[in-house]
């Protein structure tokens, strides 16, 4: 994992500043390259081939191609063997050199051969161009700014802001979608007006002669008609084989120790327990990292203990507090680059801090499992609606009964089914009411006409289509948050559930493999029989990495911060909120009349972000 940057002119001071603000992404080494047309910079976190041979920017033997690269291509060993048969030779043991030679051999077609997470730029001098690419699902970030004949890119937006020509203005539509619908990082834009992101599965070419940028999608998630599976054991076994191999690759393709996040939830516990079934893996020496909140409804220590007791792994736990959140809040806002929807990422931040303190530089995590296998309750609405529209009311009723049996009476799946078939104007109105956002009337009216979130995110889709949409439009915000949290502590986060082979297999399975009788992630639960403790495998209450934010927001220490922000002249001058209404909403939250933690959090987070990056 690393930090990359570059632009199409020469400015050694700018390059040094861009690298300096990304030093946390790569504290082990650095390198630069510049000629009359291109400047490239790289900060290195050494994971594979720890010698100086892995320094970047890396060039081919003839110097015609140069690369700056962030990520890991896990099948680099197999690709190197194939390239050797085609006549290529290698001077290092790095995946960077394999990627560079693959580009030389197959051009842009090399992307389809990579199994991994990556964001890179190749300076192709003979063709007079910069070629940039991002992995299929956007695990690794790549941002850019292009105005006129100037093009500039980096792993993090704060590096782009080091260029004084880049204006610091908030993107009003991004702010609106975030506040009104809790939707962000879902387009090719960012919260910074004029700063863009290369989308997941997208590549771009900047022609250095014509000074023109061309973007195209190189990967689309294949979502077709699900195939019929006659043997349930066969489907679970196929999933298990792919899952095990995804874990194996991410465990063994490293020259430093690999640990695991362990929340106690189904996804991270499945990763940890599966290690016991892998050959050539000493599971008992593996280290896990968890956060617990004793004596609260958010505590998952009993599930963590079940997994650790079964595997015998070395377990490390931490906890957190309001005082720690407030002490780190400015740093968290800085590292995230953009606003975020809730403080659960601070729990993950604490886990990353704990792992780094124990000397771990690579962590496995369960990100992606919810989007692939309908882990959120609202996905049940898509399934019930799909069955009803297919003329299967009995199947829909069975799901409704299963929801009540396993989860009690909950409104999300049933209201969701109504929302998905509602007219566009009703969707927008219901969305704003659901999130309790007292926006300024003029701001809301203007931006509602521009936002396509209600139609796009709350459309009438079958379950597989809905999962594909969430993979494309919701998962990126979680991946951004995880990348920034991990990189803040110079840790590489690896995500077995986002191995593209596993992802594509899951989209060949019908909806009953994702949700069955009110139980989510059916195929994973079946595949983990005899591998995962049943108390974890069959649990229905989803938490992830939670925090007691509802109560924290009511404490005097946090109230002092919120009151200061909500009554500030700068807050009122933004024009985003109806100030009197949000002040009343916070007072009602503090008194216990309502639970508006998410709206209050977003107002606070947005104001802190504006002060940190814009003002």
XYZ file of C-alpha atoms in Angstrom, residues 36-610:
575
model
C 9.965 17.970 -19.442
C 6.459 16.477 -19.683
C 5.684 14.540 -16.503
C 6.397 14.572 -12.768
C 5.759 11.433 -10.680
C 6.006 10.848 -6.924
C 5.655 7.784 -4.718
C 5.560 7.013 -0.989
C 6.145 3.334 -0.230
C 4.781 0.994 2.443
C 6.981 -2.072 1.904
C 4.933 -5.301 1.886
C 6.416 -7.449 -0.917
C 10.196 -7.499 -1.587
C 11.289 -5.215 1.222
C 14.568 -4.272 -0.469
C 15.345 -1.033 -2.281
C 14.684 -2.920 -5.526
C 11.004 -2.159 -4.986
C 11.463 1.614 -5.021
C 9.146 3.596 -7.258
C 8.675 5.197 -9.705
C 9.849 1.965 -11.349
C 10.947 1.815 -14.982
C 11.289 -0.925 -17.556
C 14.853 -1.885 -18.466
C 14.814 0.426 -21.505
C 13.256 3.307 -19.543
C 10.319 3.671 -21.924
C 7.667 2.961 -19.275
C 7.490 4.213 -15.677
C 4.924 3.399 -13.032
C 3.672 4.667 -9.686
C 1.399 2.098 -8.093
C -0.686 1.663 -4.947
C -2.110 -1.732 -4.010
C -1.466 -5.426 -4.464
C -1.945 -7.776 -7.406
C -2.256 -11.073 -5.566
C -1.800 -13.324 -8.582
C 1.522 -11.693 -9.518
C 3.386 -14.991 -9.040
C 1.274 -16.736 -11.665
C 1.415 -13.727 -14.004
C 5.203 -13.548 -13.689
C 5.478 -17.199 -14.718
C 3.283 -16.548 -17.768
C 5.317 -13.489 -18.725
C 8.594 -15.392 -18.401
C 7.283 -17.926 -20.898
C 6.656 -14.969 -23.229
C 10.271 -13.822 -22.895
C 10.118 -11.257 -20.114
C 12.787 -11.122 -17.418
C 12.526 -9.684 -13.909
C 15.020 -7.833 -11.726
C 12.894 -7.775 -8.531
C 10.417 -9.942 -6.612
C 7.776 -7.203 -6.589
C 4.263 -7.250 -7.988
C 5.017 -3.719 -9.235
C 7.432 -5.002 -11.852
C 4.980 -7.741 -12.877
C 2.269 -5.130 -13.373
C 4.625 -2.977 -15.448
C 5.686 -5.907 -17.668
C 2.056 -6.998 -18.012
C 1.216 -3.532 -19.319
C 4.127 -3.737 -21.759
C 2.912 -7.129 -23.016
C -0.866 -6.685 -23.099
C -1.416 -2.915 -22.939
C -4.714 -1.896 -21.354
C -5.850 -5.519 -21.616
C -3.587 -6.340 -18.679
C -6.251 -5.038 -16.288
C -8.533 -8.007 -16.902
C -5.760 -10.379 -15.793
C -5.207 -8.793 -12.376
C -6.723 -10.222 -9.216
C -6.225 -7.596 -6.572
C -6.692 -4.015 -5.486
C -4.861 -1.292 -7.330
C -4.632 2.281 -8.477
C -1.700 3.194 -10.701
C -0.375 5.518 -13.362
C 1.977 4.478 -16.168
C 3.988 7.085 -18.025
C 4.117 5.626 -21.535
C 6.791 7.824 -23.093
C 6.736 6.353 -26.637
C 2.982 6.924 -26.879
C 3.165 10.302 -25.167
C 0.540 9.538 -22.570
C -0.281 8.850 -18.935
C -2.408 5.757 -18.426
C -4.293 5.496 -15.126
C -6.453 2.655 -13.799
C -8.407 1.624 -10.735
C -9.431 -1.861 -9.585
C -12.821 -3.418 -10.277
C -14.560 -2.373 -7.063
C -12.613 0.764 -6.116
C -10.735 -0.631 -3.116
C -7.825 1.702 -3.829
C -8.453 5.428 -4.402
C -7.377 7.595 -7.313
C -8.380 11.265 -7.530
C -7.569 13.879 -10.166
C -8.017 17.488 -11.221
C -8.075 18.550 -14.853
C -8.449 22.115 -16.033
C -7.426 23.216 -19.493
C -4.000 21.804 -20.239
C -3.239 20.869 -16.609
C -3.751 17.376 -15.212
C -2.901 16.308 -11.675
C -3.595 13.061 -9.764
C -3.023 11.578 -6.295
C -4.129 8.861 -3.885
C -5.623 11.429 -1.518
C -7.416 14.693 -2.196
C -5.318 16.615 0.334
C -2.335 16.081 -1.969
C -4.212 17.616 -4.907
C -5.078 20.617 -2.747
C -1.351 21.306 -2.403
C -1.566 22.743 -5.921
C -2.489 26.397 -5.423
C -4.384 26.472 -8.733
C -6.976 24.027 -7.362
C -9.860 26.003 -5.831
C -11.164 25.001 -2.387
C -14.925 25.008 -2.918
C -17.505 22.513 -1.634
C -19.571 20.686 -4.232
C -23.155 21.622 -3.328
C -24.738 18.520 -4.861
C -22.353 16.243 -2.965
C -23.241 18.068 0.252
C -26.974 17.730 -0.468
C -26.858 13.997 -1.240
C -24.833 13.440 1.922
C -27.197 15.398 4.169
C -30.510 14.400 2.610
C -29.875 10.734 1.821
C -26.638 9.769 3.596
C -25.268 9.020 0.126
C -21.711 9.957 -0.782
C -18.766 8.832 -2.937
C -21.392 7.467 -5.352
C -20.369 9.470 -8.432
C -17.179 10.406 -10.227
C -17.150 13.667 -8.265
C -16.049 14.434 -4.720
C -17.029 16.898 -1.994
C -14.522 19.297 -3.592
C -15.889 21.135 -6.606
C -13.724 20.296 -9.610
C -11.822 17.403 -7.999
C -12.884 14.048 -9.458
C -12.337 10.375 -8.731
C -11.621 7.624 -11.186
C -14.587 5.301 -10.724
C -14.282 1.640 -9.722
C -13.449 -0.421 -12.785
C -12.476 2.666 -14.767
C -9.297 3.684 -16.557
C -8.205 6.923 -18.175
C -5.657 8.152 -20.685
C -4.222 11.654 -20.619
C -2.721 12.527 -24.008
C 0.357 14.615 -23.243
C 0.448 16.095 -26.756
C -3.229 16.961 -27.176
C -3.615 17.723 -23.419
C -6.850 15.738 -23.420
C -8.289 13.234 -20.944
C -10.286 10.184 -22.066
C -12.063 7.933 -19.541
C -13.659 4.534 -20.051
C -14.998 1.644 -17.999
C -12.869 -1.471 -18.315
C -14.987 -3.606 -15.963
C -18.710 -4.095 -15.492
C -20.118 -6.441 -12.880
C -21.788 -9.295 -14.811
C -25.372 -9.360 -13.542
C -27.437 -11.720 -15.661
C -30.099 -14.311 -15.120
C -29.097 -16.463 -12.113
C -28.332 -20.070 -12.925
C -30.345 -22.862 -11.356
C -28.552 -24.726 -8.581
C -29.905 -28.227 -8.060
C -27.541 -29.313 -5.303
C -27.393 -26.974 -2.324
C -24.243 -28.654 -1.034
C -22.535 -27.989 -4.376
C -23.279 -24.245 -4.207
C -21.990 -23.960 -0.644
C -18.892 -26.000 -1.498
C -18.102 -23.837 -4.543
C -18.474 -20.685 -2.453
C -16.239 -22.172 0.251
C -13.493 -23.113 -2.237
C -13.399 -19.609 -3.727
C -13.545 -17.997 -0.288
C -10.707 -20.131 1.057
C -8.518 -19.307 -1.953
C -9.254 -15.578 -1.628
C -8.110 -15.735 2.004
C -5.051 -17.840 1.119
C -3.840 -15.365 -1.485
C -4.236 -12.398 0.857
C -2.518 -14.222 3.712
C 0.466 -15.680 1.910
C 1.374 -13.004 -0.646
C 3.220 -10.820 1.849
C 6.722 -10.497 3.253
C 5.411 -8.996 6.522
C 3.075 -10.432 9.147
C -0.649 -10.378 8.356
C -3.307 -9.960 11.082
C -7.102 -9.818 11.009
C -9.839 -7.481 12.157
C -12.387 -9.416 14.206
C -15.643 -7.656 15.051
C -17.437 -10.821 16.144
C -19.801 -10.495 13.178
C -20.433 -13.155 10.564
C -18.053 -11.827 7.899
C -14.848 -11.200 9.859
C -15.425 -14.331 11.972
C -15.760 -16.420 8.789
C -12.420 -15.129 7.531
C -10.655 -15.885 10.814
C -12.160 -19.351 11.324
C -11.516 -20.374 7.706
C -7.760 -19.989 8.236
C -7.793 -23.231 10.230
C -8.736 -25.086 7.036
C -5.916 -23.678 4.905
C -2.803 -25.694 4.288
C 0.553 -24.005 4.924
C -1.095 -21.502 7.295
C -0.249 -21.544 10.999
C -3.573 -20.251 12.281
C -2.655 -20.395 15.962
C 0.125 -17.833 15.495
C -2.256 -15.415 13.786
C -3.237 -12.213 15.620
C -6.757 -10.736 15.714
C -7.823 -7.203 16.666
C -11.207 -6.243 18.103
C -13.028 -3.422 19.835
C -15.434 -4.075 22.700
C -17.786 -1.929 24.776
C -18.355 -3.820 28.055
C -21.768 -3.529 29.707
C -23.404 -1.911 26.672
C -25.796 -3.266 23.999
C -22.957 -2.748 21.516
C -20.568 -5.224 23.126
C -19.641 -8.182 20.920
C -16.962 -9.651 23.172
C -18.846 -12.942 23.621
C -18.774 -13.570 19.866
C -15.113 -12.591 19.659
C -14.405 -14.998 22.526
C -16.224 -17.833 20.707
C -14.030 -17.375 17.620
C -10.788 -16.987 19.547
C -11.615 -19.998 21.733
C -12.192 -22.162 18.668
C -9.116 -21.026 16.729
C -6.625 -20.496 19.550
C -5.411 -17.302 17.911
C -3.761 -14.450 19.787
C -6.496 -11.940 20.484
C -6.045 -8.228 21.176
C -8.924 -5.984 22.195
C -9.394 -2.288 22.792
C -12.275 -0.044 23.717
C -13.014 3.632 23.242
C -14.753 6.574 24.815
C -16.240 9.946 24.002
C -13.072 11.590 25.303
C -10.951 9.604 22.838
C -13.278 10.413 19.947
C -13.141 14.137 20.674
C -9.370 13.979 21.125
C -8.918 12.381 17.691
C -11.777 14.031 15.823
C -9.734 16.687 14.026
C -7.168 14.093 12.951
C -9.935 11.730 11.799
C -11.570 14.469 9.721
C -8.190 15.329 8.207
C -7.312 11.771 7.228
C -10.743 11.002 5.771
C -10.480 13.920 3.289
C -14.288 14.065 2.959
C -17.274 13.949 5.354
C -18.504 10.549 6.574
C -21.895 9.319 7.702
C -21.265 8.207 11.276
C -18.712 7.553 13.984
C -18.647 3.767 13.545
C -15.511 4.361 11.491
C -13.901 5.634 14.693
C -14.277 2.127 16.136
C -12.392 0.851 13.093
C -9.847 3.646 13.590
C -9.227 2.352 17.125
C -8.723 -1.199 15.806
C -6.181 0.058 13.257
C -4.364 1.957 15.993
C -4.236 -1.208 18.130
C -2.885 -3.333 15.279
C -0.167 -0.844 14.418
C 0.896 -0.671 18.070
C 1.405 -4.449 17.873
C 3.616 -4.092 14.792
C 1.067 -5.271 12.208
C 1.241 -3.695 8.733
C -1.363 -5.830 6.896
C -4.893 -6.669 8.100
C -7.629 -8.837 6.606
C -11.141 -7.419 6.968
C -14.692 -8.448 6.049
C -15.697 -5.400 4.028
C -17.997 -6.190 1.086
C -19.871 -9.134 2.558
C -23.000 -7.091 3.317
C -23.245 -5.678 -0.208
C -22.682 -9.083 -1.813
C -25.044 -11.159 0.326
C -27.750 -8.699 1.417
C -26.461 -8.121 4.923
C -28.553 -4.996 5.537
C -32.184 -5.286 6.552
C -33.508 -3.087 3.750
C -32.395 -5.667 1.181
C -35.275 -7.840 2.393
C -37.651 -5.268 0.867
C -36.216 -5.913 -2.593
C -36.695 -9.650 -2.179
C -40.317 -9.428 -1.000
C -41.119 -7.060 -3.860
C -39.360 -9.345 -6.355
C -41.471 -12.310 -5.235
C -44.697 -10.292 -5.353
C -44.032 -8.992 -8.867
C -43.165 -12.518 -10.011
C -46.581 -13.730 -8.844
C -45.221 -15.571 -5.816
C -47.152 -14.098 -2.858
C -46.511 -17.216 -0.778
C -42.747 -16.740 -1.046
C -43.103 -13.066 -0.112
C -45.252 -13.970 2.890
C -42.701 -16.579 4.008
C -40.000 -13.896 3.969
C -42.202 -11.495 5.955
C -42.881 -14.186 8.575
C -39.155 -14.986 8.710
C -38.277 -11.328 9.259
C -40.630 -11.072 12.230
C -39.468 -14.423 13.646
C -35.750 -13.619 13.511
C -35.732 -9.855 13.991
C -39.010 -8.929 15.646
C -41.216 -6.223 14.176
C -39.025 -3.881 12.151
C -40.206 -1.239 9.695
C -37.281 -0.982 7.246
C -38.106 -3.964 4.980
C -41.836 -3.162 4.774
C -41.509 0.608 4.320
C -38.739 -0.032 1.829
C -41.043 -2.095 -0.378
C -43.458 0.855 -0.477
C -40.666 3.344 -1.120
C -39.321 1.414 -4.122
C -42.591 1.677 -6.028
C -43.389 5.285 -5.048
C -43.172 8.216 -7.523
C -39.872 10.108 -7.631
C -41.139 13.174 -5.723
C -42.540 10.965 -2.974
C -39.240 9.074 -2.728
C -37.318 12.312 -2.206
C -39.770 13.527 0.416
C -39.796 10.212 2.301
C -36.004 10.008 2.172
C -35.568 13.451 3.748
C -38.160 12.627 6.433
C -36.536 9.283 7.205
C -33.167 10.929 7.807
C -34.791 13.850 9.736
C -32.739 16.510 7.944
C -33.963 20.116 8.485
C -32.386 21.602 5.376
C -32.698 25.257 4.416
C -35.712 25.509 2.128
C -33.961 27.229 -0.786
C -31.000 24.851 -0.715
C -33.270 21.788 -0.567
C -35.528 22.993 -3.377
C -32.640 23.793 -5.710
C -30.650 20.613 -5.109
C -33.620 18.241 -5.100
C -34.103 19.067 -8.768
C -30.494 18.083 -9.509
C -30.126 14.934 -7.383
C -30.814 11.556 -8.942
C -30.252 9.607 -5.706
C -33.944 8.863 -4.911
C -34.579 7.352 -8.333
C -31.274 5.557 -8.584
C -30.961 4.188 -5.067
C -34.623 3.487 -4.313
C -35.775 1.992 -7.599
C -37.837 -1.124 -8.174
C -35.142 -3.735 -8.739
C -34.800 -7.432 -8.142
C -32.433 -8.401 -5.335
C -29.394 -9.151 -7.494
C -29.818 -5.861 -9.356
C -30.118 -4.033 -6.025
C -26.943 -5.688 -4.752
C -25.110 -4.696 -7.930
C -26.281 -1.094 -7.515
C -25.093 -1.043 -3.923
C -21.743 -2.479 -4.979
C -21.379 0.400 -7.401
C -22.946 3.289 -5.485
C -22.747 2.494 -1.734
C -19.691 0.291 -1.265
C -17.262 3.025 -2.452
C -17.967 5.180 0.619
C -17.111 2.261 2.941
C -13.967 1.484 0.964
C -12.847 5.117 1.123
C -13.357 5.178 4.884
C -11.478 1.908 5.372
C -8.595 2.962 3.130
C -8.118 6.269 4.961
C -8.435 4.670 8.415
C -5.891 1.985 7.619
C -3.488 4.322 5.879
C -3.609 6.816 8.753
C -1.698 4.144 10.690
C 0.349 2.931 7.685
C -1.588 -0.344 7.449
C -2.633 -2.198 4.310
C -6.199 -3.524 4.509
C -7.018 -6.631 2.436
C -10.584 -7.707 1.668
C -11.154 -11.397 0.760
C -14.875 -10.945 0.036
C -13.956 -8.616 -2.843
C -11.940 -11.203 -4.741
C -13.555 -10.767 -8.155
C -13.917 -14.541 -8.663
C -16.034 -14.818 -5.514
C -18.036 -11.707 -6.392
C -18.873 -12.942 -9.873
C -19.847 -16.379 -8.573
C -22.263 -14.853 -6.066
C -24.019 -12.972 -8.858
C -24.710 -16.268 -10.644
C -26.765 -17.392 -7.636
C -30.435 -16.561 -7.215
C -31.877 -14.363 -4.449
C -32.714 -17.317 -2.192
C -28.967 -17.805 -1.700
C -28.663 -14.327 -0.234
C -31.811 -14.161 1.911
C -33.933 -17.106 3.001
C -36.846 -16.914 5.447
C -35.618 -13.639 6.896
C -32.004 -14.800 7.343
C -29.377 -12.907 5.355
C -26.180 -14.337 3.813
C -27.645 -17.813 3.419
C -24.840 -19.195 1.249
C -22.162 -18.006 3.672
C -23.971 -19.513 6.651
C -24.261 -22.842 4.825
C -20.637 -22.777 3.684
C -19.463 -22.144 7.253
C -21.246 -25.151 8.808
C -18.757 -26.936 11.047
C -16.218 -24.124 10.585
C -17.798 -21.246 12.507
C -19.253 -21.468 16.038
C -23.029 -21.767 15.637
C -23.706 -18.852 17.987
C -21.846 -16.659 15.477
C -22.994 -18.451 12.323
C -26.679 -18.154 13.200
C -26.698 -14.712 14.806
C -29.155 -12.238 13.289
C -28.282 -8.970 15.019
C -25.858 -6.948 12.915
C -23.474 -4.408 14.465
C -20.141 -4.256 12.618
C -17.757 -1.947 14.510
C -20.301 0.091 16.540
C -20.010 3.002 18.963
C -22.493 4.239 21.610
C -22.977 7.459 19.658
C -26.641 8.025 20.623
C -25.674 8.454 24.267
C -22.368 10.179 23.545
C -24.243 12.951 21.725
C -26.241 13.632 24.889
C -23.265 14.056 27.205
C -22.155 17.538 28.315
C -18.726 17.153 26.714
C -20.200 16.547 23.265
C -23.018 19.040 23.832
C -20.443 21.782 24.290
C -18.957 21.005 20.858
C -22.338 20.695 19.120
C -23.793 23.842 20.663
C -20.704 25.800 19.669
C -20.927 24.614 16.062
C -24.710 24.939 15.633
C -24.698 28.495 17.006
C -21.652 29.669 15.046
C -22.051 32.428 12.454
C -20.151 30.316 9.934
C -22.663 27.458 10.328
C -25.605 29.732 9.582
C -23.792 31.408 6.680
C -23.334 28.111 4.804
C -27.014 28.092 3.876
C -27.386 24.319 4.162
C -29.587 24.037 7.271
C -32.659 25.628 8.749
C -30.636 26.657 11.798
C -33.515 27.090 14.251
C -34.969 23.683 13.364
C -31.714 21.769 13.733
C -31.040 23.455 17.062
C -34.488 22.302 18.239
C -33.837 18.831 16.849
C -30.631 18.564 18.859
C -32.405 19.749 22.002
C -35.031 17.026 21.460
C -32.264 14.453 21.003
C -30.546 15.505 24.222
C -33.827 15.327 26.147
C -34.565 11.865 24.758
C -37.665 12.914 22.800
C -36.152 11.652 19.561
C -33.134 9.821 18.221
C -31.519 12.113 15.642
C -27.891 11.109 16.098
C -27.149 10.699 12.393
C -28.453 14.125 11.386
C -26.596 15.819 14.241
C -23.435 13.897 13.474
C -23.518 14.887 9.806
C -24.072 18.547 10.666
C -21.095 18.495 13.026
C -18.888 16.489 10.681
C -19.693 18.705 7.693
C -18.948 21.903 9.613
C -15.636 20.519 10.912
C -14.708 19.425 7.384
C -15.544 22.843 5.954
